[in-house]
């Protein structure tokens, strides 16, 4: 997916962009909506070395979106379902639910711990070229 945004700031190798809100983005809260505007802010890798005030093309990898969603939601869901099935064989329902929820929290903790070690650049939007 490609969008056009205006650079409003630079932070290290990232640029802060203001982009118009598309219909695809309405349900997602990955970007911060600007109050009273039909636009939002977004941080992207500054591959084109843009400066504040310039318009850039922003590419959001759909494959990265899908794999990030699977990692963030699919893994804890799988842990929850598998633990429900296994604990239900040996424990009462109350203990099954409590231990399953504990394992889901542990799964999120492991994801948070491993997050710095993952290649997060593939999940980030990229400012690829300067438009004007």
Short mmCIF file of N, CA and C in Angstrom, two decimals:
data_model
loop_
_atom_site.label_atom_id
_atom_site.label_comp_id
_atom_site.label_asym_id
_atom_site.label_seq_id
_atom_site.Cartn_x
_atom_site.Cartn_y
_atom_site.Cartn_z
N UNK A 1 0.83 -1.16 0.00
CA UNK A 1 0.00 0.00 0.00
C UNK A 1 0.89 1.24 0.00
N UNK A 2 0.55 2.20 -0.80
CA UNK A 2 1.34 3.41 -0.94
C UNK A 2 0.49 4.63 -0.57
N UNK A 3 1.08 5.54 0.17
CA UNK A 3 0.42 6.78 0.59
C UNK A 3 1.38 7.93 0.36
N UNK A 4 0.84 9.15 0.33
CA UNK A 4 1.65 10.36 0.23
C UNK A 4 1.52 11.10 1.55
N UNK A 5 2.65 11.49 2.14
CA UNK A 5 2.63 12.20 3.41
C UNK A 5 3.62 13.35 3.42
N UNK A 6 3.41 14.26 4.34
CA UNK A 6 4.28 15.42 4.51
C UNK A 6 5.13 15.22 5.76
N UNK A 7 6.43 15.43 5.61
CA UNK A 7 7.35 15.27 6.73
C UNK A 7 7.16 16.43 7.69
N UNK A 8 6.89 16.11 8.96
CA UNK A 8 6.74 17.17 9.96
C UNK A 8 7.84 17.11 11.03
N UNK A 9 8.65 16.07 10.99
CA UNK A 9 9.75 15.98 11.95
C UNK A 9 10.66 14.81 11.64
N UNK A 10 11.87 14.87 12.20
CA UNK A 10 12.84 13.79 12.02
C UNK A 10 13.34 13.38 13.40
N UNK A 11 13.39 12.07 13.63
CA UNK A 11 13.92 11.53 14.88
C UNK A 11 14.86 10.37 14.52
N UNK A 12 16.13 10.66 14.47
CA UNK A 12 17.12 9.64 14.12
C UNK A 12 16.93 9.20 12.67
N UNK A 13 16.73 7.91 12.48
CA UNK A 13 16.53 7.40 11.11
C UNK A 13 15.05 7.31 10.73
N UNK A 14 14.19 7.87 11.59
CA UNK A 14 12.75 7.87 11.34
C UNK A 14 12.29 9.29 11.00
N UNK A 15 11.22 9.37 10.20
CA UNK A 15 10.56 10.64 9.94
C UNK A 15 9.14 10.55 10.48
N UNK A 16 8.67 11.67 10.99
CA UNK A 16 7.28 11.76 11.42
C UNK A 16 6.51 12.41 10.29
N UNK A 17 5.46 11.73 9.85
CA UNK A 17 4.70 12.18 8.69
C UNK A 17 3.27 12.51 9.08
N UNK A 18 2.69 13.44 8.35
CA UNK A 18 1.25 13.69 8.43
C UNK A 18 0.67 13.19 7.11
N UNK A 19 -0.24 12.22 7.21
CA UNK A 19 -0.84 11.65 6.01
C UNK A 19 -2.35 11.72 6.13
N UNK A 20 -3.04 11.86 4.98
CA UNK A 20 -4.50 11.86 5.03
C UNK A 20 -5.02 10.50 5.43
N UNK A 21 -6.10 10.50 6.16
CA UNK A 21 -6.71 9.25 6.64
C UNK A 21 -7.45 8.57 5.50
N UNK A 22 -7.08 7.34 5.19
CA UNK A 22 -7.75 6.60 4.12
C UNK A 22 -8.84 5.72 4.72
N UNK A 23 -9.70 5.18 3.87
CA UNK A 23 -10.79 4.33 4.35
C UNK A 23 -10.24 3.03 4.94
N UNK A 24 -9.08 2.60 4.49
CA UNK A 24 -8.47 1.38 4.99
C UNK A 24 -7.99 1.53 6.43
N UNK A 25 -7.68 2.75 6.82
CA UNK A 25 -7.09 3.00 8.13
C UNK A 25 -8.12 3.30 9.21
N UNK A 26 -9.38 3.38 8.91
CA UNK A 26 -10.37 3.83 9.89
C UNK A 26 -10.40 2.98 11.16
N UNK A 27 -10.32 1.67 11.04
CA UNK A 27 -10.41 0.82 12.22
C UNK A 27 -9.09 0.58 12.93
N UNK A 28 -7.99 0.90 12.29
CA UNK A 28 -6.67 0.65 12.86
C UNK A 28 -6.23 1.86 13.68
N UNK A 29 -5.59 1.63 14.81
CA UNK A 29 -5.12 2.72 15.64
C UNK A 29 -3.60 2.72 15.72
N UNK A 30 -2.93 2.25 14.68
CA UNK A 30 -1.47 2.24 14.67
C UNK A 30 -0.92 3.65 14.53
N UNK A 31 -1.66 4.51 13.87
CA UNK A 31 -1.27 5.90 13.70
C UNK A 31 -2.06 6.75 14.69
N UNK A 32 -1.54 7.91 15.00
CA UNK A 32 -2.23 8.78 15.94
C UNK A 32 -3.05 9.81 15.16
N UNK A 33 -4.38 9.79 15.31
CA UNK A 33 -5.19 10.80 14.62
C UNK A 33 -4.91 12.19 15.17
N UNK A 34 -4.80 13.16 14.29
CA UNK A 34 -4.63 14.55 14.72
C UNK A 34 -5.99 15.11 15.08
N UNK A 35 -6.07 15.81 16.16
CA UNK A 35 -7.37 16.28 16.64
C UNK A 35 -7.99 17.26 15.64
N UNK A 36 -9.25 16.98 15.30
CA UNK A 36 -10.01 17.87 14.43
C UNK A 36 -9.62 17.82 12.97
N UNK A 37 -8.73 16.94 12.59
CA UNK A 37 -8.31 16.86 11.19
C UNK A 37 -8.62 15.50 10.62
N UNK A 38 -8.69 15.42 9.32
CA UNK A 38 -8.89 14.14 8.64
C UNK A 38 -7.53 13.58 8.22
N UNK A 39 -6.56 13.73 9.10
CA UNK A 39 -5.22 13.21 8.84
C UNK A 39 -4.68 12.61 10.12
N UNK A 40 -3.52 11.97 10.01
CA UNK A 40 -2.91 11.31 11.16
C UNK A 40 -1.40 11.40 11.06
N UNK A 41 -0.73 11.13 12.16
CA UNK A 41 0.72 11.10 12.14
C UNK A 41 1.19 9.66 12.09
N UNK A 42 2.33 9.47 11.49
CA UNK A 42 2.88 8.15 11.29
C UNK A 42 4.40 8.27 11.31
N UNK A 43 5.07 7.32 11.93
CA UNK A 43 6.53 7.27 11.88
C UNK A 43 6.94 6.24 10.83
N UNK A 44 7.92 6.59 10.00
CA UNK A 44 8.40 5.70 8.93
C UNK A 44 9.92 5.80 8.85
N UNK A 45 10.52 4.74 8.34
CA UNK A 45 11.97 4.76 8.09
C UNK A 45 12.26 5.77 6.98
N UNK A 46 13.28 6.57 7.17
CA UNK A 46 13.61 7.63 6.22
C UNK A 46 14.60 7.12 5.18
N UNK A 47 14.13 6.27 4.27
CA UNK A 47 15.00 5.71 3.24
C UNK A 47 15.41 6.73 2.19
N UNK A 48 14.64 7.81 2.02
CA UNK A 48 14.92 8.79 0.96
C UNK A 48 15.59 10.05 1.49
N UNK A 49 15.95 10.07 2.78
CA UNK A 49 16.62 11.21 3.42
C UNK A 49 15.83 12.50 3.26
N UNK A 50 14.54 12.43 3.55
CA UNK A 50 13.65 13.59 3.42
C UNK A 50 13.88 14.57 4.56
N UNK A 51 13.52 15.81 4.32
CA UNK A 51 13.62 16.89 5.28
C UNK A 51 12.22 17.39 5.62
N UNK A 52 12.05 18.07 6.76
CA UNK A 52 10.72 18.60 7.11
C UNK A 52 10.15 19.51 6.02
N UNK A 53 8.86 19.34 5.77
CA UNK A 53 8.16 20.12 4.76
C UNK A 53 8.05 19.42 3.41
N UNK A 54 8.86 18.42 3.17
CA UNK A 54 8.82 17.70 1.89
C UNK A 54 7.71 16.65 1.90
N UNK A 55 7.17 16.40 0.72
CA UNK A 55 6.19 15.32 0.57
C UNK A 55 6.91 14.07 0.10
N UNK A 56 6.54 12.94 0.70
CA UNK A 56 7.20 11.68 0.37
C UNK A 56 6.17 10.60 0.11
N UNK A 57 6.59 9.60 -0.63
CA UNK A 57 5.77 8.40 -0.83
C UNK A 57 6.09 7.43 0.30
N UNK A 58 5.04 6.94 0.95
CA UNK A 58 5.19 6.02 2.06
C UNK A 58 4.66 4.67 1.63
N UNK A 59 5.49 3.63 1.80
CA UNK A 59 5.08 2.27 1.46
C UNK A 59 4.89 1.49 2.75
N UNK A 60 3.72 0.88 2.88
CA UNK A 60 3.42 0.04 4.03
C UNK A 60 3.31 -1.38 3.51
N UNK A 61 4.24 -2.23 3.91
CA UNK A 61 4.27 -3.61 3.44
C UNK A 61 3.10 -4.40 4.01
N UNK A 62 2.27 -4.95 3.15
CA UNK A 62 1.13 -5.74 3.62
C UNK A 62 1.58 -7.07 4.21
N UNK A 63 2.67 -7.64 3.71
CA UNK A 63 3.15 -8.91 4.26
C UNK A 63 3.66 -8.70 5.69
N UNK A 64 4.30 -7.59 5.94
CA UNK A 64 4.75 -7.28 7.28
C UNK A 64 3.59 -7.06 8.23
N UNK A 65 2.53 -6.44 7.70
CA UNK A 65 1.31 -6.22 8.47
C UNK A 65 0.71 -7.56 8.90
N UNK A 66 0.63 -8.49 7.98
CA UNK A 66 0.02 -9.78 8.26
C UNK A 66 0.87 -10.59 9.25
N UNK A 67 2.17 -10.63 9.03
CA UNK A 67 3.02 -11.42 9.93
C UNK A 67 3.08 -10.79 11.32
N UNK A 68 3.05 -9.46 11.42
CA UNK A 68 3.02 -8.82 12.73
C UNK A 68 1.71 -9.13 13.45
N UNK A 69 0.60 -9.13 12.72
CA UNK A 69 -0.69 -9.46 13.32
C UNK A 69 -0.73 -10.90 13.79
N UNK A 70 -0.19 -11.79 12.98
CA UNK A 70 -0.15 -13.20 13.38
C UNK A 70 0.71 -13.41 14.62
N UNK A 71 1.83 -12.72 14.68
CA UNK A 71 2.72 -12.84 15.82
C UNK A 71 2.07 -12.26 17.08
N UNK A 72 1.44 -11.10 16.93
CA UNK A 72 0.88 -10.42 18.09
C UNK A 72 -0.42 -11.04 18.59
N UNK A 73 -1.26 -11.52 17.66
CA UNK A 73 -2.56 -12.07 18.06
C UNK A 73 -2.64 -13.59 17.93
N UNK A 74 -2.03 -14.14 16.90
CA UNK A 74 -2.14 -15.58 16.64
C UNK A 74 -1.41 -16.44 17.65
N UNK A 75 -0.19 -16.03 18.01
CA UNK A 75 0.60 -16.81 18.96
C UNK A 75 -0.08 -16.89 20.33
N UNK A 76 -0.48 -15.76 20.93
CA UNK A 76 -1.19 -15.88 22.22
C UNK A 76 -2.51 -16.63 22.12
N UNK A 77 -3.22 -16.49 21.01
CA UNK A 77 -4.47 -17.24 20.84
C UNK A 77 -4.19 -18.74 20.78
N UNK A 78 -3.15 -19.12 20.05
CA UNK A 78 -2.79 -20.54 19.98
C UNK A 78 -2.37 -21.06 21.35
N UNK A 79 -1.60 -20.27 22.10
CA UNK A 79 -1.21 -20.67 23.45
C UNK A 79 -2.45 -20.86 24.31
N UNK A 80 -3.40 -19.93 24.21
CA UNK A 80 -4.63 -20.02 25.01
C UNK A 80 -5.43 -21.27 24.66
N UNK A 81 -5.65 -21.51 23.37
CA UNK A 81 -6.47 -22.66 22.97
C UNK A 81 -5.80 -23.99 23.33
N UNK A 82 -4.52 -24.10 23.09
CA UNK A 82 -3.81 -25.34 23.41
C UNK A 82 -3.79 -25.59 24.92
N UNK A 83 -3.56 -24.51 25.68
CA UNK A 83 -3.54 -24.69 27.14
C UNK A 83 -4.93 -25.04 27.68
N UNK A 84 -5.98 -24.48 27.10
CA UNK A 84 -7.34 -24.85 27.51
C UNK A 84 -7.57 -26.34 27.28
N UNK A 85 -7.18 -26.81 26.09
CA UNK A 85 -7.39 -28.23 25.77
C UNK A 85 -6.58 -29.14 26.68
N UNK A 86 -5.34 -28.78 26.95
CA UNK A 86 -4.49 -29.64 27.79
C UNK A 86 -4.87 -29.60 29.26
N UNK A 87 -5.06 -28.41 29.80
CA UNK A 87 -5.38 -28.29 31.23
C UNK A 87 -6.77 -28.86 31.55
N UNK A 88 -7.66 -28.80 30.58
CA UNK A 88 -9.02 -29.31 30.80
C UNK A 88 -9.02 -30.82 31.05
N UNK A 89 -8.01 -31.51 30.58
CA UNK A 89 -7.92 -32.96 30.80
C UNK A 89 -7.59 -33.29 32.26
N UNK A 90 -6.87 -32.38 32.95
CA UNK A 90 -6.36 -32.70 34.28
C UNK A 90 -6.91 -31.83 35.40
N UNK A 91 -7.42 -30.66 35.08
CA UNK A 91 -7.80 -29.70 36.12
C UNK A 91 -9.27 -29.30 35.99
N UNK A 92 -9.77 -28.64 37.02
CA UNK A 92 -11.14 -28.13 36.98
C UNK A 92 -11.20 -26.93 36.02
N UNK A 93 -12.42 -26.50 35.70
CA UNK A 93 -12.59 -25.41 34.74
C UNK A 93 -11.98 -24.11 35.24
N UNK A 94 -12.15 -23.83 36.51
CA UNK A 94 -11.60 -22.58 37.07
C UNK A 94 -10.08 -22.55 36.93
N UNK A 95 -9.40 -23.61 37.33
CA UNK A 95 -7.94 -23.67 37.21
C UNK A 95 -7.49 -23.68 35.75
N UNK A 96 -8.28 -24.31 34.89
CA UNK A 96 -7.95 -24.33 33.47
C UNK A 96 -7.95 -22.91 32.90
N UNK A 97 -8.98 -22.15 33.19
CA UNK A 97 -9.08 -20.78 32.68
C UNK A 97 -7.99 -19.90 33.28
N UNK A 98 -7.78 -19.99 34.59
CA UNK A 98 -6.77 -19.15 35.24
C UNK A 98 -5.37 -19.44 34.72
N UNK A 99 -5.02 -20.70 34.61
CA UNK A 99 -3.68 -21.05 34.11
C UNK A 99 -3.53 -20.70 32.63
N UNK A 100 -4.58 -20.84 31.87
CA UNK A 100 -4.52 -20.48 30.45
C UNK A 100 -4.31 -18.98 30.29
N UNK A 101 -5.01 -18.18 31.08
CA UNK A 101 -4.81 -16.72 31.04
C UNK A 101 -3.41 -16.35 31.49
N UNK A 102 -2.89 -17.05 32.47
CA UNK A 102 -1.52 -16.82 32.92
C UNK A 102 -0.52 -17.13 31.80
N UNK A 103 -0.76 -18.21 31.08
CA UNK A 103 0.14 -18.55 29.96
C UNK A 103 0.04 -17.53 28.83
N UNK A 104 -1.15 -16.96 28.59
CA UNK A 104 -1.28 -15.92 27.57
C UNK A 104 -0.48 -14.69 27.99
N UNK A 105 -0.57 -14.31 29.26
CA UNK A 105 0.22 -13.18 29.76
C UNK A 105 1.72 -13.48 29.62
N UNK A 106 2.11 -14.71 29.90
CA UNK A 106 3.51 -15.12 29.74
C UNK A 106 3.93 -15.05 28.27
N UNK A 107 3.04 -15.45 27.38
CA UNK A 107 3.35 -15.38 25.93
C UNK A 107 3.58 -13.93 25.51
N UNK A 108 2.74 -13.00 25.99
CA UNK A 108 2.96 -11.59 25.68
C UNK A 108 4.27 -11.09 26.28
N UNK A 109 4.60 -11.56 27.48
CA UNK A 109 5.87 -11.19 28.09
C UNK A 109 7.06 -11.67 27.28
N UNK A 110 6.98 -12.89 26.77
CA UNK A 110 8.04 -13.44 25.92
C UNK A 110 8.15 -12.63 24.63
N UNK A 111 7.01 -12.28 24.03
CA UNK A 111 7.04 -11.46 22.81
C UNK A 111 7.67 -10.10 23.08
N UNK A 112 7.35 -9.51 24.22
CA UNK A 112 7.94 -8.22 24.57
C UNK A 112 9.44 -8.35 24.80
N UNK A 113 9.86 -9.44 25.43
CA UNK A 113 11.28 -9.67 25.67
C UNK A 113 12.03 -9.89 24.35
N UNK A 114 11.42 -10.64 23.43
CA UNK A 114 12.07 -10.93 22.15
C UNK A 114 11.95 -9.81 21.13
N UNK A 115 11.08 -8.86 21.38
CA UNK A 115 10.83 -7.79 20.42
C UNK A 115 12.08 -7.04 19.97
N UNK A 116 12.99 -6.67 20.86
CA UNK A 116 14.20 -5.97 20.38
C UNK A 116 15.09 -6.84 19.49
N UNK A 117 14.97 -8.14 19.63
CA UNK A 117 15.82 -9.04 18.84
C UNK A 117 15.23 -9.35 17.47
N UNK A 118 13.95 -9.04 17.27
CA UNK A 118 13.31 -9.29 15.99
C UNK A 118 13.69 -8.21 14.99
N UNK A 119 13.63 -8.53 13.72
CA UNK A 119 13.87 -7.54 12.67
C UNK A 119 12.60 -6.73 12.48
N UNK A 120 12.45 -5.67 13.30
CA UNK A 120 11.23 -4.89 13.25
C UNK A 120 11.17 -3.98 12.03
N UNK A 121 12.27 -3.77 11.35
CA UNK A 121 12.27 -2.90 10.17
C UNK A 121 11.32 -3.40 9.09
N UNK A 122 11.11 -4.71 9.02
CA UNK A 122 10.23 -5.23 7.97
C UNK A 122 8.76 -4.93 8.26
N UNK A 123 8.44 -4.56 9.51
CA UNK A 123 7.07 -4.23 9.87
C UNK A 123 6.79 -2.73 9.77
N UNK A 124 7.85 -1.93 9.66
CA UNK A 124 7.69 -0.48 9.69
C UNK A 124 7.39 0.09 8.31
N UNK A 125 6.59 1.16 8.23
CA UNK A 125 6.41 1.86 6.96
C UNK A 125 7.74 2.49 6.54
N UNK A 126 7.87 2.72 5.23
CA UNK A 126 9.11 3.30 4.69
C UNK A 126 8.80 4.50 3.80
N UNK A 127 9.50 5.59 4.04
CA UNK A 127 9.43 6.75 3.15
C UNK A 127 10.45 6.46 2.03
N UNK A 128 9.95 6.15 0.83
CA UNK A 128 10.83 5.66 -0.23
C UNK A 128 11.33 6.70 -1.21
N UNK A 129 10.52 7.72 -1.47
CA UNK A 129 10.99 8.75 -2.41
C UNK A 129 10.33 10.08 -2.13
N UNK A 130 11.05 11.14 -2.48
CA UNK A 130 10.56 12.49 -2.26
C UNK A 130 9.70 12.89 -3.46
N UNK A 131 8.49 13.37 -3.19
CA UNK A 131 7.57 13.78 -4.26
C UNK A 131 7.85 15.23 -4.67
N UNK A 132 7.95 16.14 -3.70
CA UNK A 132 8.24 17.55 -4.02
C UNK A 132 9.11 18.16 -2.96
#
